PDB file of C-alpha atoms in Angstrom:
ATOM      1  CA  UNK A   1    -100.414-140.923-105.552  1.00  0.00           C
ATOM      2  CA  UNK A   2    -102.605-141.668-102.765  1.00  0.00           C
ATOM      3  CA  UNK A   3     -99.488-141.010-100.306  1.00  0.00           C
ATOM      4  CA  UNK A   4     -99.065-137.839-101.814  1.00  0.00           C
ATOM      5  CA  UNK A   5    -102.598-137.024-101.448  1.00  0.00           C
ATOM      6  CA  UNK A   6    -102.415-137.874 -97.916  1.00  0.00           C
ATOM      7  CA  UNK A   7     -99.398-135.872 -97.210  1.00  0.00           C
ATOM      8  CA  UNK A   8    -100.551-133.196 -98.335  1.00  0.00           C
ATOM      9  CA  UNK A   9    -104.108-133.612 -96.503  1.00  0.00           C
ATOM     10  CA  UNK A  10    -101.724-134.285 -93.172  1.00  0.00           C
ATOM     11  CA  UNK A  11     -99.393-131.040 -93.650  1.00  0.00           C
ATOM     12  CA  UNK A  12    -102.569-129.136 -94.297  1.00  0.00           C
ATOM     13  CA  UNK A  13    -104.109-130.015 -90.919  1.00  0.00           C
ATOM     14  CA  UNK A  14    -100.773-129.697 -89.031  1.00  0.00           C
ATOM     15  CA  UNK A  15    -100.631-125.913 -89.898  1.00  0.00           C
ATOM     16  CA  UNK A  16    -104.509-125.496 -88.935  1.00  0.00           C
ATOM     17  CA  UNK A  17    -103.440-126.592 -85.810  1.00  0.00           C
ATOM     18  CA  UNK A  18    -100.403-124.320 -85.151  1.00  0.00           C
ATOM     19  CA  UNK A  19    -102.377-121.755 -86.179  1.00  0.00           C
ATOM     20  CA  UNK A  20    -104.985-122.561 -83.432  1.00  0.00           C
ATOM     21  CA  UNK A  21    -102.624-122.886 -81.075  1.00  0.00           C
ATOM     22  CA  UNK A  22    -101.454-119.319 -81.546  1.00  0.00           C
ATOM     23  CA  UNK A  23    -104.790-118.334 -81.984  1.00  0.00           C
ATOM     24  CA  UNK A  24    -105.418-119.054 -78.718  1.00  0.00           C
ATOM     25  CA  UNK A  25    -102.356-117.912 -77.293  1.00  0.00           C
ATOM     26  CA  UNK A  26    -103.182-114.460 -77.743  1.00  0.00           C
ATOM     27  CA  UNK A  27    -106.851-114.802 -76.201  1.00  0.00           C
ATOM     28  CA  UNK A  28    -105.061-116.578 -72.938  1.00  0.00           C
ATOM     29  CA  UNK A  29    -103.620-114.917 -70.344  1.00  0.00           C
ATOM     30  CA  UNK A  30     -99.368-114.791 -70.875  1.00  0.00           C
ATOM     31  CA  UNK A  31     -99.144-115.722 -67.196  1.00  0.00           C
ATOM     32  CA  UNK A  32    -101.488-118.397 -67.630  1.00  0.00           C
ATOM     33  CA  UNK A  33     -99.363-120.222 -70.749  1.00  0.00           C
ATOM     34  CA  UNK A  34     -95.855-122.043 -70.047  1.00  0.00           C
ATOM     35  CA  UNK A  35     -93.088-119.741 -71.645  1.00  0.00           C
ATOM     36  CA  UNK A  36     -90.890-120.758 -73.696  1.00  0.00           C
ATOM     37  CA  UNK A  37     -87.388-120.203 -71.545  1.00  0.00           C
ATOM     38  CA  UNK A  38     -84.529-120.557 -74.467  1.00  0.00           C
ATOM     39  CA  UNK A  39     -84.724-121.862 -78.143  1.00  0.00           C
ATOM     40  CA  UNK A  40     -84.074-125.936 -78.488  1.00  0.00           C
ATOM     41  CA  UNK A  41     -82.374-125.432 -81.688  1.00  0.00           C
ATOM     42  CA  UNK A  42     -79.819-123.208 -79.709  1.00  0.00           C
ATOM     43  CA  UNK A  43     -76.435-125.114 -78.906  1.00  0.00           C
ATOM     44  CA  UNK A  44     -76.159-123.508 -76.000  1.00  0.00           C
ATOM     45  CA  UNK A  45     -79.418-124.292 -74.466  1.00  0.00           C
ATOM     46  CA  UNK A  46     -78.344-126.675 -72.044  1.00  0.00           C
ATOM     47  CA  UNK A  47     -76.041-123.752 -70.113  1.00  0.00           C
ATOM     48  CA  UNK A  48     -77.657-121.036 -70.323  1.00  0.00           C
ATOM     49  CA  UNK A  49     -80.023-119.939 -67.833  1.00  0.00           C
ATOM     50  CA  UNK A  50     -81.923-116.676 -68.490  1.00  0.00           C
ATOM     51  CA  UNK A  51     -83.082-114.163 -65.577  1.00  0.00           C
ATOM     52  CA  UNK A  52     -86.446-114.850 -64.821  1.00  0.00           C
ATOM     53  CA  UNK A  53     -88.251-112.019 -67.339  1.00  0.00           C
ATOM     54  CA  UNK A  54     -86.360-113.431 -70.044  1.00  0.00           C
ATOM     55  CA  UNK A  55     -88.157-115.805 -72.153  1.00  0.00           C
ATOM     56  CA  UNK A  56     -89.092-117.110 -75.951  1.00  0.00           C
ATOM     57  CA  UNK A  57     -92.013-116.140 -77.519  1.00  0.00           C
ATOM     58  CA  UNK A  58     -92.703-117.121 -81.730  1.00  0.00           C
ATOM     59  CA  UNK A  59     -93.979-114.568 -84.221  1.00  0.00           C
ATOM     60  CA  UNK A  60     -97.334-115.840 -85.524  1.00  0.00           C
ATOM     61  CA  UNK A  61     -97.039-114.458 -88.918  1.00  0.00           C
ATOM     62  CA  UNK A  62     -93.465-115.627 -89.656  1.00  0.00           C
ATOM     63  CA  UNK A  63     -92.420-118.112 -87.313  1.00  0.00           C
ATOM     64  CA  UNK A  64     -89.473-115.790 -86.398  1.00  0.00           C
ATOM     65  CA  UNK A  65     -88.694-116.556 -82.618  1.00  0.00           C
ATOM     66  CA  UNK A  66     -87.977-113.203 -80.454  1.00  0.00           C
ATOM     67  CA  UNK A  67     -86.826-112.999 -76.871  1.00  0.00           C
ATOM     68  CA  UNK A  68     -88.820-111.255 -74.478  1.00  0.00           C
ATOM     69  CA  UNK A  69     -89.223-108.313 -73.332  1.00  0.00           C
ATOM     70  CA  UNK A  70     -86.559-107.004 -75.548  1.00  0.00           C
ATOM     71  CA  UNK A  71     -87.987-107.852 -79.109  1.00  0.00           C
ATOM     72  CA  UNK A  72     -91.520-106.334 -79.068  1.00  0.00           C
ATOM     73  CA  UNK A  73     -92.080-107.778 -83.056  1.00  0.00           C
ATOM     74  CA  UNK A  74     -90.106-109.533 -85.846  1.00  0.00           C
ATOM     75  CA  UNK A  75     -87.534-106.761 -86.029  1.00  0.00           C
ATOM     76  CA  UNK A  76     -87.834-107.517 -90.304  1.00  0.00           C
ATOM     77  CA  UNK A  77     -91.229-109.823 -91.018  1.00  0.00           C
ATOM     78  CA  UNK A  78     -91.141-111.189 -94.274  1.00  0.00           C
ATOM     79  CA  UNK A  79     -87.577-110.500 -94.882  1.00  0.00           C
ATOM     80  CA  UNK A  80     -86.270-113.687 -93.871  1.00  0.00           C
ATOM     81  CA  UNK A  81     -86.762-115.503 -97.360  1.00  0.00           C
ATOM     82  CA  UNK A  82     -84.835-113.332 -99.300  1.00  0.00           C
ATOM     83  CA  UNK A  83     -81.516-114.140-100.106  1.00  0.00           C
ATOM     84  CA  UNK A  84     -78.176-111.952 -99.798  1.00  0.00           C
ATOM     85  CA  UNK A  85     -79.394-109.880-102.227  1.00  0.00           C
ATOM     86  CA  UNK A  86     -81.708-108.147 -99.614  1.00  0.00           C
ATOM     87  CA  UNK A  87     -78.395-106.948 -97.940  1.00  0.00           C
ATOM     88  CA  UNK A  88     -76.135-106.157-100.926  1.00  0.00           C
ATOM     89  CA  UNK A  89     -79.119-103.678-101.428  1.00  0.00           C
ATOM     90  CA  UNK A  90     -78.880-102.637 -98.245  1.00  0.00           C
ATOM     91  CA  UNK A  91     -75.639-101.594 -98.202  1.00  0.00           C
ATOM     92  CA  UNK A  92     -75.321-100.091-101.977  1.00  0.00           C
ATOM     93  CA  UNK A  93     -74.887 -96.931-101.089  1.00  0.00           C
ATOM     94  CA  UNK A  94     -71.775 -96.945 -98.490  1.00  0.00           C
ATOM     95  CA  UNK A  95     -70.142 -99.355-100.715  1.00  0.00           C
ATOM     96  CA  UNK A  96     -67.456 -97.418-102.727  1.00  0.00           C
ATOM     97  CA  UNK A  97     -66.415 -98.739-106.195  1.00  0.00           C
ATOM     98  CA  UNK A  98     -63.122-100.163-106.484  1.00  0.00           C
ATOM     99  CA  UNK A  99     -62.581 -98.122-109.044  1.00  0.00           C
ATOM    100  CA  UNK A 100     -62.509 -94.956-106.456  1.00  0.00           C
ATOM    101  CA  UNK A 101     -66.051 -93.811-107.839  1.00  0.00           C
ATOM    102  CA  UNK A 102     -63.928 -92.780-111.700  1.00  0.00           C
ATOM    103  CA  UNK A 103     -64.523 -94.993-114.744  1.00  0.00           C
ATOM    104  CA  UNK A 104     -62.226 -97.096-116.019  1.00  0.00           C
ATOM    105  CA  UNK A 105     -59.514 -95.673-117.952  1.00  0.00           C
ATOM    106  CA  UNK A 106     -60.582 -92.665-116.805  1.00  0.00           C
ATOM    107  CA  UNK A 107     -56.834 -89.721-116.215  1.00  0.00           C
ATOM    108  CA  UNK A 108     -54.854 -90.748-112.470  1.00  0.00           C
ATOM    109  CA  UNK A 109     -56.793 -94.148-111.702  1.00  0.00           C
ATOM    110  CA  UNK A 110     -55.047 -97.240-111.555  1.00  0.00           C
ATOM    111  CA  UNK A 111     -56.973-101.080-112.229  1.00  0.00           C
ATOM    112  CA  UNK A 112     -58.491-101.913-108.521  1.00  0.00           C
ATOM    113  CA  UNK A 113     -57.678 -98.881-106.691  1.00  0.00           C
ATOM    114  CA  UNK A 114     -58.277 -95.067-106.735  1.00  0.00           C
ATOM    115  CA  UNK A 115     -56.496 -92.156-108.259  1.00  0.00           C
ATOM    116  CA  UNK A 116     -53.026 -92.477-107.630  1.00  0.00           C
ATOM    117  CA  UNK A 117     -51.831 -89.955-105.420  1.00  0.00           C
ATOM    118  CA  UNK A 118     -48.444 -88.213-106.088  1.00  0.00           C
ATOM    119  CA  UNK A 119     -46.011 -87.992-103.783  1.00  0.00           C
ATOM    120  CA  UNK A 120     -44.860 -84.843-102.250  1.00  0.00           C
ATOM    121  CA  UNK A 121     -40.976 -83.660-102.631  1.00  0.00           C
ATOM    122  CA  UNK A 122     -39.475 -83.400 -98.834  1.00  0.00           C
ATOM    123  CA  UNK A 123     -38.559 -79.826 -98.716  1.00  0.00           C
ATOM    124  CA  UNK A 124     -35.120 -79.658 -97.293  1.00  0.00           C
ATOM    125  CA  UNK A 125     -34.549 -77.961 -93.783  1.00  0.00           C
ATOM    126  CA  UNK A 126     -32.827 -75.149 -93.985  1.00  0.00           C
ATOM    127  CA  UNK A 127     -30.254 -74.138 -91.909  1.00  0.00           C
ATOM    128  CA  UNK A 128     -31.262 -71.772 -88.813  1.00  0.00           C
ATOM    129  CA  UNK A 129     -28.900 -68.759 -88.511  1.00  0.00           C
ATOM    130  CA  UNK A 130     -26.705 -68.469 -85.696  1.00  0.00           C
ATOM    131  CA  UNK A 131     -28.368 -66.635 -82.538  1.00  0.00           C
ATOM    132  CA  UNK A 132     -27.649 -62.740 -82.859  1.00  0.00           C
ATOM    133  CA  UNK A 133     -24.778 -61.692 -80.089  1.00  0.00           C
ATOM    134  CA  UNK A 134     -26.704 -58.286 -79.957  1.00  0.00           C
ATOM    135  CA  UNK A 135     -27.791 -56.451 -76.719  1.00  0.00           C
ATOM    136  CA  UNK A 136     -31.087 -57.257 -76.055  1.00  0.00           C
ATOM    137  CA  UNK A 137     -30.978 -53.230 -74.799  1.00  0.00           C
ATOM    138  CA  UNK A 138     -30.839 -52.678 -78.604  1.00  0.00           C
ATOM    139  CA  UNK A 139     -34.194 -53.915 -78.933  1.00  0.00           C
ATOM    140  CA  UNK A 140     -36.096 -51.547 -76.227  1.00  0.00           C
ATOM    141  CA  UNK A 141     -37.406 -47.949 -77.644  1.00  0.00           C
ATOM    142  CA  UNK A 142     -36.200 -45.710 -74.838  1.00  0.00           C
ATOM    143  CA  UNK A 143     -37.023 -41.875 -75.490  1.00  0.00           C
ATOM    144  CA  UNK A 144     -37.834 -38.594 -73.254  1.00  0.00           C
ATOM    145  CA  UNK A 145     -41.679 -38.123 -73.336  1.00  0.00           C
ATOM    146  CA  UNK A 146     -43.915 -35.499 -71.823  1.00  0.00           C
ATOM    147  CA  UNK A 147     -46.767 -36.070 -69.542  1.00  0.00           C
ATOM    148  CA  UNK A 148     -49.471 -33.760 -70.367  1.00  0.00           C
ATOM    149  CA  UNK A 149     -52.902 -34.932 -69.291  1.00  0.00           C
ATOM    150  CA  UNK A 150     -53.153 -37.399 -65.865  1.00  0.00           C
ATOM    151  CA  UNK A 151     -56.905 -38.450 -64.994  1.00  0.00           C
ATOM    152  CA  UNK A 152     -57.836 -41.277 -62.468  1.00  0.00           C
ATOM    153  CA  UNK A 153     -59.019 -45.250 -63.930  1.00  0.00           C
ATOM    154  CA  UNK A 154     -62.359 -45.851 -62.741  1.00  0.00           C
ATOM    155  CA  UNK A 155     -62.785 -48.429 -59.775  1.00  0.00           C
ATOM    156  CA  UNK A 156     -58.478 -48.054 -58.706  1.00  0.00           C
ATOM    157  CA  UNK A 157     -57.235 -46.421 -56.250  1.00  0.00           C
ATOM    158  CA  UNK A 158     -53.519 -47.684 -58.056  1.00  0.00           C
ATOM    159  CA  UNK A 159     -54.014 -46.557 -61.901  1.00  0.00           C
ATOM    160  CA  UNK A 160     -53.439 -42.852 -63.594  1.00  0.00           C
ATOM    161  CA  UNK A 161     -54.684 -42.649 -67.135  1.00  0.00           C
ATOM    162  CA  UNK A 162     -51.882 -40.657 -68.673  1.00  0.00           C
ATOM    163  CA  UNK A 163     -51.963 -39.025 -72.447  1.00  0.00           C
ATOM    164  CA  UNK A 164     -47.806 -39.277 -72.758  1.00  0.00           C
ATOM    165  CA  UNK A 165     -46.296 -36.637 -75.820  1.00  0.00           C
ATOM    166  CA  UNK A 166     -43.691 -39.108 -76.918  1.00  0.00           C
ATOM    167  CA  UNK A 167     -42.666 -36.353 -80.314  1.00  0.00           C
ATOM    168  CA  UNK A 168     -42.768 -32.794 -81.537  1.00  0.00           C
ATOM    169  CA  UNK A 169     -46.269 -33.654 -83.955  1.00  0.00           C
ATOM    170  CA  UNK A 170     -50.123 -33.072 -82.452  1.00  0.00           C
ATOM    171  CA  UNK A 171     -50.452 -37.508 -83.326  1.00  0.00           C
ATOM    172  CA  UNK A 172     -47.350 -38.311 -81.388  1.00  0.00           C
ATOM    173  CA  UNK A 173     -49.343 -38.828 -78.213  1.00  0.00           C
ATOM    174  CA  UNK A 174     -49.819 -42.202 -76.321  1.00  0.00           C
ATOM    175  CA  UNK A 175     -52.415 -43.614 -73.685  1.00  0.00           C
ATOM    176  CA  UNK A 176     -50.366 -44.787 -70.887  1.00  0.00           C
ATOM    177  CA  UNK A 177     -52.016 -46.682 -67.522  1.00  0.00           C
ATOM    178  CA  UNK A 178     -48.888 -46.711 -64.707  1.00  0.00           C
ATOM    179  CA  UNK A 179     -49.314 -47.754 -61.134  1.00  0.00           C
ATOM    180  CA  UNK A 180     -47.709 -44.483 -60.097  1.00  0.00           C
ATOM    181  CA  UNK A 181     -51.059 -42.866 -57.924  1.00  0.00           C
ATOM    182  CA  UNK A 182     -49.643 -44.115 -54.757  1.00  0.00           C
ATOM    183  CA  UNK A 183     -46.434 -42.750 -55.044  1.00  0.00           C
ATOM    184  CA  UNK A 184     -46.403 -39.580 -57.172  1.00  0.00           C
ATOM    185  CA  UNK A 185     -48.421 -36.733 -56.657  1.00  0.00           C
ATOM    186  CA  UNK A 186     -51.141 -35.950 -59.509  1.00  0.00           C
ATOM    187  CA  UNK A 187     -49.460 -32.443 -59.587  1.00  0.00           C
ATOM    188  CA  UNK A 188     -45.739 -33.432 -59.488  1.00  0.00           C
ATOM    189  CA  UNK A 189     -46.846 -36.002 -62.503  1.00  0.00           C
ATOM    190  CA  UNK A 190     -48.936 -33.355 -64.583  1.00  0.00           C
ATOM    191  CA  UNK A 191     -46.110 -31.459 -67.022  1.00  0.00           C
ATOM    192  CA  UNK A 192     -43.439 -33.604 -66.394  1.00  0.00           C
ATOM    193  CA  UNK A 193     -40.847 -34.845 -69.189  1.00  0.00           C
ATOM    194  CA  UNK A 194     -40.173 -38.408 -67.973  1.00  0.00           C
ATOM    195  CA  UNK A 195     -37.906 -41.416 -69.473  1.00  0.00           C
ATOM    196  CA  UNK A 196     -40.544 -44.030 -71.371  1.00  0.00           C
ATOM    197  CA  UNK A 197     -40.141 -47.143 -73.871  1.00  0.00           C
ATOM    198  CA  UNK A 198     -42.794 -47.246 -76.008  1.00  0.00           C
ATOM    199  CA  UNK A 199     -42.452 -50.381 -78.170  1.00  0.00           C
ATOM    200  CA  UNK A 200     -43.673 -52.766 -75.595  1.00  0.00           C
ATOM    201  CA  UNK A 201     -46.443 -54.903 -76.183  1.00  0.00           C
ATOM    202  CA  UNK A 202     -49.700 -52.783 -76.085  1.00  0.00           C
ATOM    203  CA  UNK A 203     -51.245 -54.109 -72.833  1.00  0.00           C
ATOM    204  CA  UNK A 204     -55.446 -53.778 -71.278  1.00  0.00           C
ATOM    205  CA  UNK A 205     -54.794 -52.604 -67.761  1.00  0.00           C
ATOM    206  CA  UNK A 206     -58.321 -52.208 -66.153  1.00  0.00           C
ATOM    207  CA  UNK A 207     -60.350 -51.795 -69.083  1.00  0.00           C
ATOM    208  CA  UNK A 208     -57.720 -49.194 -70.993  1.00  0.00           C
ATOM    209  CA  UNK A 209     -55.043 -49.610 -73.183  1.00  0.00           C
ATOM    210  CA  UNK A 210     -51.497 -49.089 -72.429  1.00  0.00           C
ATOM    211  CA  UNK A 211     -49.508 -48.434 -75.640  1.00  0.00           C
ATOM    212  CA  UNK A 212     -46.397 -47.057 -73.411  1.00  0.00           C
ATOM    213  CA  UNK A 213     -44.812 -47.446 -69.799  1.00  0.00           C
ATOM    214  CA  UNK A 214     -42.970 -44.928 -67.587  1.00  0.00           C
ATOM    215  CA  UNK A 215     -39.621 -45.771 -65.786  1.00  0.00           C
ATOM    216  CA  UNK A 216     -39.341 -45.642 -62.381  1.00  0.00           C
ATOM    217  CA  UNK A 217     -36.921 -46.606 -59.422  1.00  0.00           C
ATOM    218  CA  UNK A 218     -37.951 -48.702 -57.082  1.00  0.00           C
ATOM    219  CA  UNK A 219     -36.338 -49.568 -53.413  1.00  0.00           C
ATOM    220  CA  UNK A 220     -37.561 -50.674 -49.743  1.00  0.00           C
ATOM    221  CA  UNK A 221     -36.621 -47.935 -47.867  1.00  0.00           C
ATOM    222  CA  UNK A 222     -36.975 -48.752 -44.052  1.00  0.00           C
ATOM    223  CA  UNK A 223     -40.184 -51.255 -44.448  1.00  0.00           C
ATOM    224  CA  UNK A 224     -41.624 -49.527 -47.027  1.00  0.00           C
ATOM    225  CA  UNK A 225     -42.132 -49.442 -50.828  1.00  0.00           C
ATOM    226  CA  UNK A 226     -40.244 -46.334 -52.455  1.00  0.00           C
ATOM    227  CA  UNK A 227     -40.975 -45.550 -55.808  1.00  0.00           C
ATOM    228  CA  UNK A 228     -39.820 -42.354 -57.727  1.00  0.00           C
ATOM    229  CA  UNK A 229     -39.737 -40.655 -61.293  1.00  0.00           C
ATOM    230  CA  UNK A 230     -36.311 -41.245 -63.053  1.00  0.00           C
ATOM    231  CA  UNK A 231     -35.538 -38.007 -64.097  1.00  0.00           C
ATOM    232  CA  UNK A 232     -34.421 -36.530 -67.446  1.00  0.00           C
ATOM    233  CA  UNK A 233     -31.521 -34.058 -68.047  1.00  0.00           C
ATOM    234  CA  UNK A 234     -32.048 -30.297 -68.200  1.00  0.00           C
ATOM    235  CA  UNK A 235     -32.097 -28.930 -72.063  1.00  0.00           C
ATOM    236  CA  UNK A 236     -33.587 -32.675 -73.076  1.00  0.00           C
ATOM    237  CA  UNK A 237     -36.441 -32.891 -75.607  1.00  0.00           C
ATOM    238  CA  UNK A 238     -39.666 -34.524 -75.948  1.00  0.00           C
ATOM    239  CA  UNK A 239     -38.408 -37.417 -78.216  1.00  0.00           C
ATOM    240  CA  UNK A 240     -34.866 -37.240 -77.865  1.00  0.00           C
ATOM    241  CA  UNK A 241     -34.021 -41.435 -78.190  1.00  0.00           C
ATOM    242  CA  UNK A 242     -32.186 -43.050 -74.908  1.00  0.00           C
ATOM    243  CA  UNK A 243     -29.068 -45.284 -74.724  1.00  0.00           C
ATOM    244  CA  UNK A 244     -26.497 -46.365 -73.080  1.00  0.00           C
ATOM    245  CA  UNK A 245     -22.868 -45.395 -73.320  1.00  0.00           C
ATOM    246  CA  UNK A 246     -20.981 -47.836 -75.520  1.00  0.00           C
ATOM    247  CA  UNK A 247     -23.683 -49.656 -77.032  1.00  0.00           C
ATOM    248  CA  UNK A 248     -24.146 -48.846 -81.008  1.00  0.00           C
ATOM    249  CA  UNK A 249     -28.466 -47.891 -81.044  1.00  0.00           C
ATOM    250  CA  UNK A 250     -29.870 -49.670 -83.218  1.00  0.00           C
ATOM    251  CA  UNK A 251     -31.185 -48.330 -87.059  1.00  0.00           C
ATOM    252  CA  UNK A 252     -34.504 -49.555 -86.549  1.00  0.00           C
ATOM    253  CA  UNK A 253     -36.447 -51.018 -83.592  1.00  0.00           C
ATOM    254  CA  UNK A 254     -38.435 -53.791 -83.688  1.00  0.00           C
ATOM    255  CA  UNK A 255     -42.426 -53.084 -83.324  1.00  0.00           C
ATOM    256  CA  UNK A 256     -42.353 -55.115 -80.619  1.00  0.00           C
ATOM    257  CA  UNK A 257     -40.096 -55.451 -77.637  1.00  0.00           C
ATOM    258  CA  UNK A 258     -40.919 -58.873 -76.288  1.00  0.00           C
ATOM    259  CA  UNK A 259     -40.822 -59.833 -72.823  1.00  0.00           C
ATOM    260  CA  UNK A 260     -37.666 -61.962 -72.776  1.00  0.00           C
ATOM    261  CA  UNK A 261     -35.897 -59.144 -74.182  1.00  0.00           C
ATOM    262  CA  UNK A 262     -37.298 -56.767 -71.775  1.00  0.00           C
ATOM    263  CA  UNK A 263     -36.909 -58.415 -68.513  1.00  0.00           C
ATOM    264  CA  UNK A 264     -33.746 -58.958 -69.811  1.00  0.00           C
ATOM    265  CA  UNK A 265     -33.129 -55.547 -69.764  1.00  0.00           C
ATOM    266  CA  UNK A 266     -35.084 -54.449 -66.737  1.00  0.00           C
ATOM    267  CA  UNK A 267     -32.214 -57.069 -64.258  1.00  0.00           C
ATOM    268  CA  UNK A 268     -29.638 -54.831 -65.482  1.00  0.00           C
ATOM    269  CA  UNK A 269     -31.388 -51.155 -65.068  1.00  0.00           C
ATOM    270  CA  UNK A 270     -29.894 -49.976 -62.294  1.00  0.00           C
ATOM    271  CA  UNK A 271     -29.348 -47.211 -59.909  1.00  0.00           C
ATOM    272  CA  UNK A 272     -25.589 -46.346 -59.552  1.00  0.00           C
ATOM    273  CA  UNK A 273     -24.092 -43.181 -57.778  1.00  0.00           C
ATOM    274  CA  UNK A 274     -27.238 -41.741 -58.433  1.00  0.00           C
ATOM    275  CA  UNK A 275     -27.103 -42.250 -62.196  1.00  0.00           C
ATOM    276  CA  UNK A 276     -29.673 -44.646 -64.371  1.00  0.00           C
ATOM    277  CA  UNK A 277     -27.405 -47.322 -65.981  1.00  0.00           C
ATOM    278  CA  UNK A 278     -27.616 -50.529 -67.345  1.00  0.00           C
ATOM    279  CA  UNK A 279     -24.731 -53.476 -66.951  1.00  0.00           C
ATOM    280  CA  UNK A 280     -23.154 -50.196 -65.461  1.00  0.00           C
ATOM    281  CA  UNK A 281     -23.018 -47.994 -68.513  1.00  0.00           C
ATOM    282  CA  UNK A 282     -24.414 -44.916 -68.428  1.00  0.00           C
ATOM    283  CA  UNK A 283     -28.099 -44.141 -69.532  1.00  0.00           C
ATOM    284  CA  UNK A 284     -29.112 -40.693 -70.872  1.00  0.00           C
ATOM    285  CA  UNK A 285     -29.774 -38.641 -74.156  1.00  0.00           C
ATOM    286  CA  UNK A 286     -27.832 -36.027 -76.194  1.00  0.00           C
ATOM    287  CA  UNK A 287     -28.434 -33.303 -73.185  1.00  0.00           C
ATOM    288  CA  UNK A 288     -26.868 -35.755 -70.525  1.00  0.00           C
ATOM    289  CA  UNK A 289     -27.544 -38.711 -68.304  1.00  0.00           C
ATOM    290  CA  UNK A 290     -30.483 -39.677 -66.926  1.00  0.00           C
ATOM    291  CA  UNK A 291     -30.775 -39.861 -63.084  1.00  0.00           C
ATOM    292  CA  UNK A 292     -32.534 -40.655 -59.656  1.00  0.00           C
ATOM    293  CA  UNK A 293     -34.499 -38.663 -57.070  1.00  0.00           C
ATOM    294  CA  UNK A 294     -31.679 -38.192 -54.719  1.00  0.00           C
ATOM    295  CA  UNK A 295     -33.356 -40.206 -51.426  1.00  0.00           C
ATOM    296  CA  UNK A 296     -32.857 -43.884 -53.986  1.00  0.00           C
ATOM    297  CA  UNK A 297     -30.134 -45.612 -52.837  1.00  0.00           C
ATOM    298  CA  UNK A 298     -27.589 -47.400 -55.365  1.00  0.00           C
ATOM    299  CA  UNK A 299     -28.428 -50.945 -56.623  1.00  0.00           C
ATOM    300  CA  UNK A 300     -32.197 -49.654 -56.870  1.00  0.00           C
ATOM    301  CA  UNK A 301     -33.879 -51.081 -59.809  1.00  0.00           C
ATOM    302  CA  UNK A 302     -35.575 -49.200 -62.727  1.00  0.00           C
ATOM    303  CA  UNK A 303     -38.638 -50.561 -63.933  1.00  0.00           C
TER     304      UNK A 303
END
């Protein structure tokens, strides 16, 4: 008894005095006290050698020991008593049920696992059909049109804005921006019927849109650029459709020529003995063929 008694009298002044100690640790100057440079109980205190800032430093109210300058406080006082309980809490609510969130029994969950997920059927690949052998020529919209209105594109000294009649109906007019204004008179353009496709892509040329394009030849003529109407045949209407001899037109074009099929087309358009062909057939309408001013020399291309 009287060992227990002292004991107890002996642990009572031991903690008076670490509490004096750090009482007086905070009144002293930190330069003036020696710092404590790692923490004995650390295995690795014999080898490791912190920079110079770096040292030890014990929380007075829990004993916790921080490194300084990092830890400014216990970074949890009074938490270090409690037992893993503490972080079960903690991390309660990212913790997702075995049981997928569903209680057991519950339709589509399995014991220890979510809803079971059903598997999908593989849909089987069909075959791809054979590439059509058809003329891409098929494809382009080629028809006599009219040009009635021509007006200049603001800021170009390049661009007409053209209002194209492409039928015999008031609504079967087209916007049309062409890069003819170095090359063809405003007059000689104004009133003329010219050859046009009209199911290209609808394109923004300087601000306007393009819903049509007019043929032309083109060919260097000496060192310069020559570029000229193709012309249409005498007794031809606005909206008569354009082929070419020996190719079947097609029932129904496609809303949309695309460009593969196009430039397709435009490497075979072609100048020859004055007439527009393409792959050397024949192009024109029910009136006739269509053909070239009569200064473009054969192998010119339309465009």
């Amino acid at each position: 008894r009287a060992r227990a008694a002292m004991a107890a009298v002996l642990d009572e002044c031991v903690n008076k005095v670490e509490s004096l100690i750090l009482e007086v640790a905070k009144d002293m100057n930190a330069a003036d006290i020696p710092k404590m440079r790692v923490d004995p109980d650390d295995p690795w205190a014999d080898i490791w050698a912190p920079p110079p800032h770096v040292y030890k430093e014990r929380c007075a109210d829990t004993g916790y020991l921080m490194t300084k300058p990092f830890e400014r406080n216990n970074p949890m006082p009074g938490k270090f008593d409690q037992t893993c309980e503490y972080i079960v809490k903690l991390l309660k609510p990212v913790i997702k049920p075995k049981s997928g969130g569903k209680e057991a029994g519950g339709g589509g969950s399995i014991p220890g696992g979510g809803a079971k997920k059903e598997k999908k059927e593989k849909k089987e690949k069909q075959p791809q059909p054979p590439q059509s052998d058809e003329d891409p020529f098929v494809k382009a919209k080629l028809v006599v049109a009219k040009v009635v209105d021509v007006a200049h594109v603001e800021n170009s000294d390049k661009l007409y804005l053209c209002k194209v009649q492409i039928g015999p109906g008031e609504e079967d007019v087209k916007q049309v921006v062409t890069g003819l204004r170095k090359f063809v008179p405003e007059e000689e353009l104004r009133g003329r019927k010219v050859l046009c496709i009209l199911n290209l892509k609808v394109a923004k040329l300087a601000g306007q849109t393009s819903e049509a394009m007019i043929l032309a030849t083109e060919a260097t003529i000496g060192e310069e650029l020559s570029v000229k109407l193709v012309n249409v045949p005498d007794g031809a209407d606005v909206g008569d459709a354009v082929g070419a001899e020996g190719i079947e037109p097609a029932a129904t074009y496609p809303k949309e020529c695309k460009s593969k099929f196009w430039d397709a087309v435009k490497t075979k358009l072609t100048v020859r003995g004055g007439k527009a062909t393409y792959d050397g057939k024949i192009v024109g309408c029910a009136a006739g063929a269509c053909f070239a001013d009569a200064s473009v020399p054969d192998g010119s291309f339309i465009k």
